[in-house]
């Protein structure tokens, strides 16, 4: 480990890791105090995030979070090519504004502090950045014409109904359409065991509210969907990860974890797993269900990408193999059509419906009715299968493009070719980690998602998630070229770091 | 208190209040067990909820929750005029279905159990029931033509944009429109201090996530909006109520509560308070802000009804009087136009925006984009003021209708005439409580919301909330007539109860 050095030329004391206040809040306070008392002046340039982090012996995330907060308060502004500049003075200075009575950063819950650090923690990139960090489909693939035509029909016929509040469990038309579609895929479902959610992430939060209390344990794959981690943690649960290999979750390790932690919930993405792309084999699916039945643990099966297979169709969902009423199944319109309508769904065993519905009701009363009716119209029309076939072909072509570009430009990256879904999970060439790569990627105009976000138990900073669904093929190639440059730059920096003798410090510009 | 009596003719043991399992879950289990082992048979009628509650010495809510859960499991069904009938046998009986591996009711979080009891706790009424328990405007008042015309314009011009995921803080167009409208009402707001939420209730949940941790205290008015209570409690907070009189929250009691409980948050509805209709006076608004500044407590000001004044405009919102950056202000499209688009908003001090935005992001990523753009188009059009004027006049006429009907048919009810909003808060004639009134109201085909739902600290079972915004005037009159009959019936039942000698018990029909 490098030795942290004092920020000699800067009037910013290092935060104290032993203090109860989060490091980033301490940093916000000391920079604000510096500005208030003139130790830092308007127009002055602050060190780059990575340099200040290194000077103060804190993580880049801490500095990023503090700079973001200070920017939100109007005190700092980041300029491409010029760094971060002091642009304002805090309220309560002689300048005359009334002093804020509430120190918001100190009022924020620990979870919200953590969330803000993750949410705002990715370095902002050039305005022309290529977003390989996306989780959404390319807008060019949206079935816009079909949706507009269906919307036109709805508007002409349904009038006030479209603007009324739906029941908490969802619009009856959509619930019926979904029950039919799910049943056709082998999942025994009736309309009254379908619950509509405002997107899939809300569905996880609803499950968390219905089934979890602080201190409960949730077992997930490791890595797993980063927002799911936050859903479980925000309910006060502890998350325990079980490794994933090419055939999905490792069942021996799962059995051990079930016996050891007695979890309240098992959260799995068996098909085109996010972020690895892995598909849990049919045999392992049976084993997972047997283990869950033996330990009497409900399963949440998130199946947002299952329809997007590039080769043979995947094995049936756990919910279709479930004889014991263990599985709460989850789907969403966002990944198979468009994300902006915010419609997802749960199909749950009947006994789970009352608490899930009550939890959903108290979360946002109901999901938008116009959106639900539009999704229902789309899913019961021939557009559904036509669009899925189109999306499969497009995502496959984009995956192929990304794989070819990686082989050409980034031979040092390790990965498995994903057989479906949106994502490729890539291992960085040692000793580069996401701490080095992220700022270099921002400089080179490409954004990626760092492995640690997906880690239930820490680590994974030698991996990144790349999304191939969000971009046109030629942009994918360009993004991977930029990633190659960023990797090279990160490598150079690592090489040169031990010999570095001085750091950019504060200077008036 | 009446002495609980054993359900002699019923094979249902009384639940044990000392057991860790919720009473309603115990009741579900024992009824299911009774069916499984043939002590209760398909076709058999169970006692009415109130009678079973009385027999077993539990609350009606407990029995209602159990019947609901058993109905959800397909074991019971309620029939108007015939009572509740056993209609199925549980999985795991000799009938052959595989036994469910997860006993869902025992898996449910304590909060979700409580939520399900509240959510499903109001007795279902006749299909022709008149809903005085609503919180939504009458669909006949929706500005459907304006919305359809604006939607038509949007669909013609914006294509894929309408279906993309908005940023977590909201669509920039809507944030700008709202900032302008709020500023025109004296609330200093810029677009980047507006956060769009999926309805107002989600906004409260977002605030809870951002600012509260388990064990924190929130001070509210007593009574207060029932779903807000659940939002604070679901975040693990303890809610302390401060009484409301005609001029709003009682400030001496507030000061005492602030000093005593050192809350993390003060949640207020100063204008056309839900459920009482009270308006906090201008002088008290100043005092509330001074107290909050002194105790450094952020305020959430929910102002969903402020535009619906029937006489003089109310005093400015707290947010417009706030010099200290204390107030997170809340509004919603649901109460001033239509509820089904699920669009609400927060206007927050800048320091609060980062945690609020991160919390919102992890709750449901973003609010529906099509809905946001439609709301933006409406709010920046002349339709906004035209519709508000129309809605004010309509709600005033409906309030007048309700007040006249109450004076004519329910002279025993005590109430203050609300000067705006949706609700009238009525005091029941002693000794009738909501426990007696609710089942009678269900029989007579009128639904009301019981006072205890709105109580932060228990009690208030001598009050009900009546909504006059949801119904046409002649339906309001009919609803109040039915309420009068229900009150009379509840009174008769109370009179006759001490002399009652036998209860309806289980019998094969």
Short mmCIF file of N, CA, C and O in Angstrom, two decimals, chain A residues 161-250:
data_model
loop_
_atom_site.label_atom_id
_atom_site.label_comp_id
_atom_site.label_asym_id
_atom_site.label_seq_id
_atom_site.Cartn_x
_atom_site.Cartn_y
_atom_site.Cartn_z
N UNK A 161 -61.02 6.23 -17.59
CA UNK A 161 -60.39 5.03 -17.00
C UNK A 161 -58.87 5.09 -16.99
O UNK A 161 -58.22 4.58 -16.09
N UNK A 162 -58.30 5.67 -18.03
CA UNK A 162 -56.84 5.69 -18.16
C UNK A 162 -56.18 6.59 -17.13
O UNK A 162 -54.97 6.52 -16.93
N UNK A 163 -56.96 7.45 -16.52
CA UNK A 163 -56.38 8.41 -15.58
C UNK A 163 -56.77 8.14 -14.13
O UNK A 163 -56.40 8.88 -13.23
N UNK A 164 -57.54 7.08 -13.92
CA UNK A 164 -57.95 6.72 -12.56
C UNK A 164 -56.82 5.93 -11.88
O UNK A 164 -55.98 5.33 -12.55
N UNK A 165 -56.80 5.93 -10.58
CA UNK A 165 -55.83 5.13 -9.85
C UNK A 165 -56.19 3.65 -9.96
O UNK A 165 -57.33 3.26 -9.71
N UNK A 166 -55.21 2.83 -10.34
CA UNK A 166 -55.44 1.38 -10.41
C UNK A 166 -55.51 0.81 -8.99
O UNK A 166 -55.04 1.44 -8.04
N UNK A 167 -56.08 -0.39 -8.84
CA UNK A 167 -55.98 -1.06 -7.53
C UNK A 167 -54.49 -1.32 -7.22
O UNK A 167 -53.69 -1.42 -8.15
N UNK A 168 -54.14 -1.43 -5.93
CA UNK A 168 -52.73 -1.62 -5.59
C UNK A 168 -52.09 -2.82 -6.29
O UNK A 168 -50.94 -2.75 -6.70
N UNK A 169 -52.83 -3.89 -6.44
CA UNK A 169 -52.24 -5.08 -7.07
C UNK A 169 -52.08 -4.92 -8.57
O UNK A 169 -51.36 -5.70 -9.20
N UNK A 170 -52.73 -3.92 -9.14
CA UNK A 170 -52.55 -3.67 -10.57
C UNK A 170 -53.85 -3.66 -11.35
O UNK A 170 -54.90 -4.04 -10.84
N UNK A 171 -53.76 -3.19 -12.58
CA UNK A 171 -54.91 -3.14 -13.46
C UNK A 171 -55.35 -4.56 -13.82
O UNK A 171 -54.53 -5.39 -14.23
N UNK A 172 -56.65 -4.86 -13.68
CA UNK A 172 -57.11 -6.23 -13.94
C UNK A 172 -56.81 -6.72 -15.36
O UNK A 172 -56.51 -7.90 -15.56
N UNK A 173 -56.86 -5.82 -16.34
CA UNK A 173 -56.59 -6.24 -17.72
C UNK A 173 -55.14 -6.71 -17.84
O UNK A 173 -54.85 -7.78 -18.38
N UNK A 174 -54.22 -5.93 -17.32
CA UNK A 174 -52.81 -6.31 -17.42
C UNK A 174 -52.52 -7.58 -16.63
O UNK A 174 -51.76 -8.45 -17.09
N UNK A 175 -53.12 -7.71 -15.46
CA UNK A 175 -52.88 -8.92 -14.66
C UNK A 175 -53.35 -10.17 -15.42
O UNK A 175 -52.70 -11.21 -15.38
N UNK A 176 -54.46 -10.02 -16.14
CA UNK A 176 -54.96 -11.18 -16.89
C UNK A 176 -54.05 -11.50 -18.07
O UNK A 176 -53.73 -12.67 -18.33
N UNK A 177 -53.63 -10.47 -18.79
CA UNK A 177 -52.73 -10.69 -19.92
C UNK A 177 -51.45 -11.37 -19.45
O UNK A 177 -50.97 -12.33 -20.06
N UNK A 178 -50.90 -10.89 -18.35
CA UNK A 178 -49.64 -11.46 -17.85
C UNK A 178 -49.83 -12.90 -17.38
O UNK A 178 -48.98 -13.75 -17.63
N UNK A 179 -50.95 -13.16 -16.70
CA UNK A 179 -51.19 -14.52 -16.23
C UNK A 179 -51.21 -15.48 -17.41
O UNK A 179 -50.65 -16.58 -17.36
N UNK A 180 -51.84 -15.05 -18.50
CA UNK A 180 -51.89 -15.89 -19.70
C UNK A 180 -50.51 -16.11 -20.29
O UNK A 180 -50.14 -17.24 -20.63
N UNK A 181 -49.75 -15.06 -20.39
CA UNK A 181 -48.41 -15.18 -21.00
C UNK A 181 -47.50 -16.06 -20.14
O UNK A 181 -46.79 -16.94 -20.62
N UNK A 182 -47.55 -15.84 -18.82
CA UNK A 182 -46.72 -16.64 -17.92
C UNK A 182 -47.13 -18.10 -17.95
O UNK A 182 -46.28 -19.00 -17.95
N UNK A 183 -48.43 -18.35 -17.98
CA UNK A 183 -48.91 -19.74 -18.03
C UNK A 183 -48.40 -20.41 -19.31
O UNK A 183 -48.01 -21.58 -19.30
N UNK A 184 -48.39 -19.65 -20.41
CA UNK A 184 -47.90 -20.22 -21.67
C UNK A 184 -46.41 -20.59 -21.57
O UNK A 184 -45.92 -21.42 -22.33
N UNK A 185 -45.71 -19.96 -20.63
CA UNK A 185 -44.30 -20.31 -20.43
C UNK A 185 -44.12 -21.29 -19.27
O UNK A 185 -43.01 -21.47 -18.77
N UNK A 186 -45.20 -21.91 -18.86
CA UNK A 186 -45.09 -23.00 -17.88
C UNK A 186 -45.19 -22.56 -16.43
O UNK A 186 -45.03 -23.37 -15.52
N UNK A 187 -45.44 -21.28 -16.22
CA UNK A 187 -45.54 -20.79 -14.84
C UNK A 187 -47.01 -20.74 -14.47
O UNK A 187 -47.77 -19.94 -15.00
N UNK A 188 -47.42 -21.61 -13.56
CA UNK A 188 -48.84 -21.67 -13.19
C UNK A 188 -49.23 -20.39 -12.45
O UNK A 188 -48.82 -20.17 -11.31
N UNK A 189 -50.00 -19.59 -13.11
CA UNK A 189 -50.32 -18.27 -12.57
C UNK A 189 -51.75 -17.93 -12.91
O UNK A 189 -52.21 -18.23 -14.00
N UNK A 190 -52.44 -17.31 -11.98
CA UNK A 190 -53.76 -16.76 -12.27
C UNK A 190 -53.70 -15.26 -12.09
O UNK A 190 -52.79 -14.74 -11.43
N UNK A 191 -54.67 -14.55 -12.68
CA UNK A 191 -54.60 -13.08 -12.57
C UNK A 191 -54.42 -12.59 -11.15
O UNK A 191 -53.68 -11.63 -10.91
N UNK A 192 -55.07 -13.24 -10.18
CA UNK A 192 -54.96 -12.70 -8.83
C UNK A 192 -53.70 -13.15 -8.09
O UNK A 192 -53.53 -12.85 -6.91
N UNK A 193 -52.80 -13.82 -8.79
CA UNK A 193 -51.47 -14.02 -8.20
C UNK A 193 -50.39 -13.22 -8.94
O UNK A 193 -49.21 -13.49 -8.79
N UNK A 194 -50.84 -12.25 -9.72
CA UNK A 194 -49.92 -11.32 -10.38
C UNK A 194 -50.01 -9.96 -9.67
O UNK A 194 -51.11 -9.47 -9.41
N UNK A 195 -48.88 -9.38 -9.37
CA UNK A 195 -48.83 -8.04 -8.75
C UNK A 195 -48.01 -7.13 -9.66
O UNK A 195 -46.87 -7.43 -9.99
N UNK A 196 -48.61 -6.01 -10.06
CA UNK A 196 -47.91 -5.07 -10.93
C UNK A 196 -47.08 -4.12 -10.07
O UNK A 196 -47.56 -3.60 -9.06
N UNK A 197 -45.84 -3.88 -10.50
CA UNK A 197 -44.96 -2.96 -9.76
C UNK A 197 -44.47 -1.86 -10.70
O UNK A 197 -44.49 -2.01 -11.92
N UNK A 198 -44.06 -0.76 -10.10
CA UNK A 198 -43.55 0.38 -10.88
C UNK A 198 -42.09 0.08 -11.24
O UNK A 198 -41.16 0.63 -10.66
N UNK A 199 -41.94 -0.81 -12.22
CA UNK A 199 -40.61 -1.30 -12.59
C UNK A 199 -40.19 -2.45 -11.69
O UNK A 199 -40.76 -2.68 -10.62
N UNK A 200 -39.18 -3.18 -12.15
CA UNK A 200 -38.75 -4.38 -11.42
C UNK A 200 -38.05 -4.03 -10.11
O UNK A 200 -38.20 -4.73 -9.12
N UNK A 201 -37.30 -2.92 -10.08
CA UNK A 201 -36.60 -2.59 -8.84
C UNK A 201 -37.60 -2.33 -7.72
O UNK A 201 -37.40 -2.77 -6.58
N UNK A 202 -38.69 -1.66 -8.02
CA UNK A 202 -39.71 -1.49 -6.98
C UNK A 202 -40.21 -2.85 -6.50
O UNK A 202 -40.49 -3.02 -5.31
N UNK A 203 -40.32 -3.80 -7.43
CA UNK A 203 -40.76 -5.14 -7.03
C UNK A 203 -39.86 -5.73 -5.94
O UNK A 203 -40.35 -6.32 -4.97
N UNK A 204 -38.56 -5.54 -6.08
CA UNK A 204 -37.65 -6.06 -5.06
C UNK A 204 -37.84 -5.32 -3.74
O UNK A 204 -37.83 -5.92 -2.67
N UNK A 205 -38.05 -4.02 -3.82
CA UNK A 205 -38.30 -3.26 -2.60
C UNK A 205 -39.61 -3.69 -1.93
O UNK A 205 -39.70 -3.71 -0.71
N UNK A 206 -40.60 -4.03 -2.73
CA UNK A 206 -41.87 -4.50 -2.18
C UNK A 206 -41.67 -5.85 -1.49
O UNK A 206 -42.15 -6.07 -0.37
N UNK A 207 -40.95 -6.75 -2.13
CA UNK A 207 -40.65 -8.03 -1.50
C UNK A 207 -39.90 -7.81 -0.19
O UNK A 207 -40.20 -8.43 0.84
N UNK A 208 -38.93 -6.90 -0.23
CA UNK A 208 -38.14 -6.63 0.98
C UNK A 208 -39.05 -6.16 2.11
O UNK A 208 -38.94 -6.62 3.25
N UNK A 209 -39.97 -5.26 1.78
CA UNK A 209 -40.87 -4.76 2.83
C UNK A 209 -41.79 -5.85 3.35
O UNK A 209 -42.12 -5.88 4.53
N UNK A 210 -42.23 -6.72 2.44
CA UNK A 210 -43.19 -7.74 2.86
C UNK A 210 -42.54 -8.84 3.70
O UNK A 210 -43.17 -9.38 4.59
N UNK A 211 -41.29 -9.16 3.38
CA UNK A 211 -40.72 -10.37 3.98
C UNK A 211 -39.53 -10.15 4.91
O UNK A 211 -39.15 -11.06 5.63
N UNK A 212 -38.93 -8.97 4.88
CA UNK A 212 -37.69 -8.80 5.64
C UNK A 212 -37.86 -7.85 6.81
O UNK A 212 -38.61 -6.88 6.73
N UNK A 213 -37.12 -8.13 7.86
CA UNK A 213 -37.01 -7.22 8.99
C UNK A 213 -35.52 -7.01 9.25
O UNK A 213 -34.69 -7.82 8.81
N UNK A 214 -35.17 -5.90 9.91
CA UNK A 214 -33.75 -5.65 10.15
C UNK A 214 -33.08 -6.85 10.82
O UNK A 214 -33.66 -7.46 11.72
N UNK A 215 -31.90 -7.17 10.33
CA UNK A 215 -31.17 -8.30 10.88
C UNK A 215 -31.34 -9.60 10.12
O UNK A 215 -30.57 -10.54 10.32
N UNK A 216 -32.36 -9.69 9.26
CA UNK A 216 -32.54 -10.89 8.46
C UNK A 216 -31.40 -11.05 7.46
O UNK A 216 -30.74 -10.07 7.10
N UNK A 217 -31.21 -12.28 7.00
CA UNK A 217 -30.18 -12.55 5.99
C UNK A 217 -30.85 -12.88 4.66
O UNK A 217 -31.85 -13.59 4.60
N UNK A 218 -30.30 -12.31 3.57
CA UNK A 218 -30.70 -12.65 2.21
C UNK A 218 -29.48 -13.26 1.52
O UNK A 218 -28.38 -12.71 1.61
N UNK A 219 -29.68 -14.39 0.87
CA UNK A 219 -28.60 -14.99 0.09
C UNK A 219 -28.80 -14.62 -1.38
O UNK A 219 -29.92 -14.73 -1.91
N UNK A 220 -27.73 -14.17 -2.02
CA UNK A 220 -27.78 -13.84 -3.45
C UNK A 220 -26.60 -14.52 -4.13
O UNK A 220 -25.68 -15.01 -3.47
N UNK A 221 -26.65 -14.51 -5.47
CA UNK A 221 -25.45 -14.86 -6.20
C UNK A 221 -24.39 -13.78 -5.94
O UNK A 221 -24.71 -12.65 -5.62
N UNK A 222 -23.14 -14.16 -6.13
CA UNK A 222 -22.04 -13.17 -6.08
C UNK A 222 -21.22 -13.32 -7.35
O UNK A 222 -20.68 -14.40 -7.57
N UNK A 223 -21.19 -12.28 -8.18
CA UNK A 223 -21.83 -10.96 -8.07
C UNK A 223 -23.34 -11.05 -8.30
O UNK A 223 -23.85 -12.08 -8.72
N UNK A 224 -24.02 -9.92 -8.04
CA UNK A 224 -25.46 -9.84 -8.31
C UNK A 224 -25.83 -8.41 -8.71
O UNK A 224 -25.02 -7.49 -8.58
N UNK A 225 -27.06 -8.25 -9.18
CA UNK A 225 -27.61 -6.95 -9.59
C UNK A 225 -27.39 -5.91 -8.49
O UNK A 225 -27.86 -6.09 -7.37
N UNK A 226 -26.74 -4.82 -8.81
CA UNK A 226 -26.30 -3.90 -7.77
C UNK A 226 -27.46 -3.22 -7.05
O UNK A 226 -27.39 -2.98 -5.84
N UNK A 227 -28.53 -2.92 -7.75
CA UNK A 227 -29.66 -2.24 -7.08
C UNK A 227 -30.41 -3.20 -6.15
O UNK A 227 -31.02 -2.77 -5.17
N UNK A 228 -30.36 -4.50 -6.46
CA UNK A 228 -30.98 -5.47 -5.55
C UNK A 228 -30.26 -5.47 -4.21
O UNK A 228 -30.90 -5.54 -3.15
N UNK A 229 -28.94 -5.38 -4.26
CA UNK A 229 -28.19 -5.32 -3.00
C UNK A 229 -28.72 -4.18 -2.13
O UNK A 229 -28.90 -4.34 -0.92
N UNK A 230 -28.96 -3.03 -2.78
CA UNK A 230 -29.43 -1.88 -2.01
C UNK A 230 -30.85 -2.12 -1.50
O UNK A 230 -31.20 -1.69 -0.41
N UNK A 231 -31.68 -2.78 -2.28
CA UNK A 231 -33.05 -3.06 -1.83
C UNK A 231 -33.02 -3.90 -0.56
O UNK A 231 -33.74 -3.61 0.41
N UNK A 232 -32.21 -4.96 -0.55
CA UNK A 232 -32.17 -5.81 0.64
C UNK A 232 -31.55 -5.07 1.82
O UNK A 232 -32.02 -5.15 2.94
N UNK A 233 -30.49 -4.31 1.53
CA UNK A 233 -29.81 -3.63 2.64
C UNK A 233 -30.68 -2.52 3.22
O UNK A 233 -30.63 -2.25 4.41
N UNK A 234 -31.45 -1.86 2.37
CA UNK A 234 -32.28 -0.77 2.88
C UNK A 234 -33.36 -1.31 3.80
O UNK A 234 -33.89 -0.58 4.64
N UNK A 235 -33.71 -2.57 3.64
CA UNK A 235 -34.66 -3.18 4.57
C UNK A 235 -33.97 -3.65 5.84
O UNK A 235 -34.60 -4.28 6.70
N UNK A 236 -32.69 -3.36 5.96
CA UNK A 236 -31.96 -3.75 7.17
C UNK A 236 -31.38 -5.14 7.11
O UNK A 236 -30.87 -5.65 8.11
N UNK A 237 -31.47 -5.79 5.94
CA UNK A 237 -30.99 -7.17 5.84
C UNK A 237 -29.49 -7.21 5.60
O UNK A 237 -28.90 -6.28 5.06
N UNK A 238 -28.91 -8.32 5.99
CA UNK A 238 -27.52 -8.61 5.67
C UNK A 238 -27.52 -9.49 4.43
O UNK A 238 -28.32 -10.43 4.33
N UNK A 239 -26.65 -9.18 3.46
CA UNK A 239 -26.62 -9.97 2.23
C UNK A 239 -25.39 -10.86 2.24
O UNK A 239 -24.28 -10.41 2.55
N UNK A 240 -25.60 -12.14 1.94
CA UNK A 240 -24.51 -13.11 1.86
C UNK A 240 -24.45 -13.61 0.43
O UNK A 240 -25.47 -14.04 -0.12
N UNK A 241 -23.30 -13.54 -0.19
CA UNK A 241 -23.15 -13.94 -1.60
C UNK A 241 -22.65 -15.37 -1.74
O UNK A 241 -21.84 -15.84 -0.93
N UNK A 242 -23.14 -16.06 -2.76
CA UNK A 242 -22.67 -17.40 -3.10
C UNK A 242 -22.14 -17.32 -4.54
O UNK A 242 -22.83 -16.80 -5.42
N UNK A 243 -20.94 -17.83 -4.80
CA UNK A 243 -20.33 -17.63 -6.12
C UNK A 243 -21.13 -18.24 -7.27
O UNK A 243 -21.86 -19.23 -7.11
N UNK A 244 -20.97 -17.60 -8.42
CA UNK A 244 -21.58 -18.06 -9.67
C UNK A 244 -20.46 -18.56 -10.58
O UNK A 244 -19.42 -17.90 -10.69
N UNK A 245 -20.65 -19.70 -11.21
CA UNK A 245 -19.74 -20.09 -12.28
C UNK A 245 -20.50 -20.16 -13.60
O UNK A 245 -21.63 -19.67 -13.69
N UNK A 246 -19.93 -20.80 -14.60
CA UNK A 246 -20.56 -20.83 -15.91
C UNK A 246 -21.97 -21.44 -15.85
O UNK A 246 -22.85 -21.07 -16.63
N UNK A 247 -22.19 -22.37 -14.93
CA UNK A 247 -23.49 -23.05 -14.83
C UNK A 247 -24.39 -22.44 -13.76
O UNK A 247 -25.33 -23.08 -13.29
N UNK A 248 -24.08 -21.23 -13.35
CA UNK A 248 -24.95 -20.55 -12.39
C UNK A 248 -24.42 -20.69 -10.98
O UNK A 248 -23.23 -20.93 -10.74
N UNK A 249 -25.32 -20.54 -10.01
CA UNK A 249 -24.90 -20.51 -8.61
C UNK A 249 -24.30 -21.87 -8.22
O UNK A 249 -24.77 -22.93 -8.66
N UNK A 250 -23.24 -21.84 -7.43
CA UNK A 250 -22.58 -23.07 -7.00
C UNK A 250 -23.40 -23.71 -5.89
O UNK A 250 -23.49 -23.16 -4.79
#
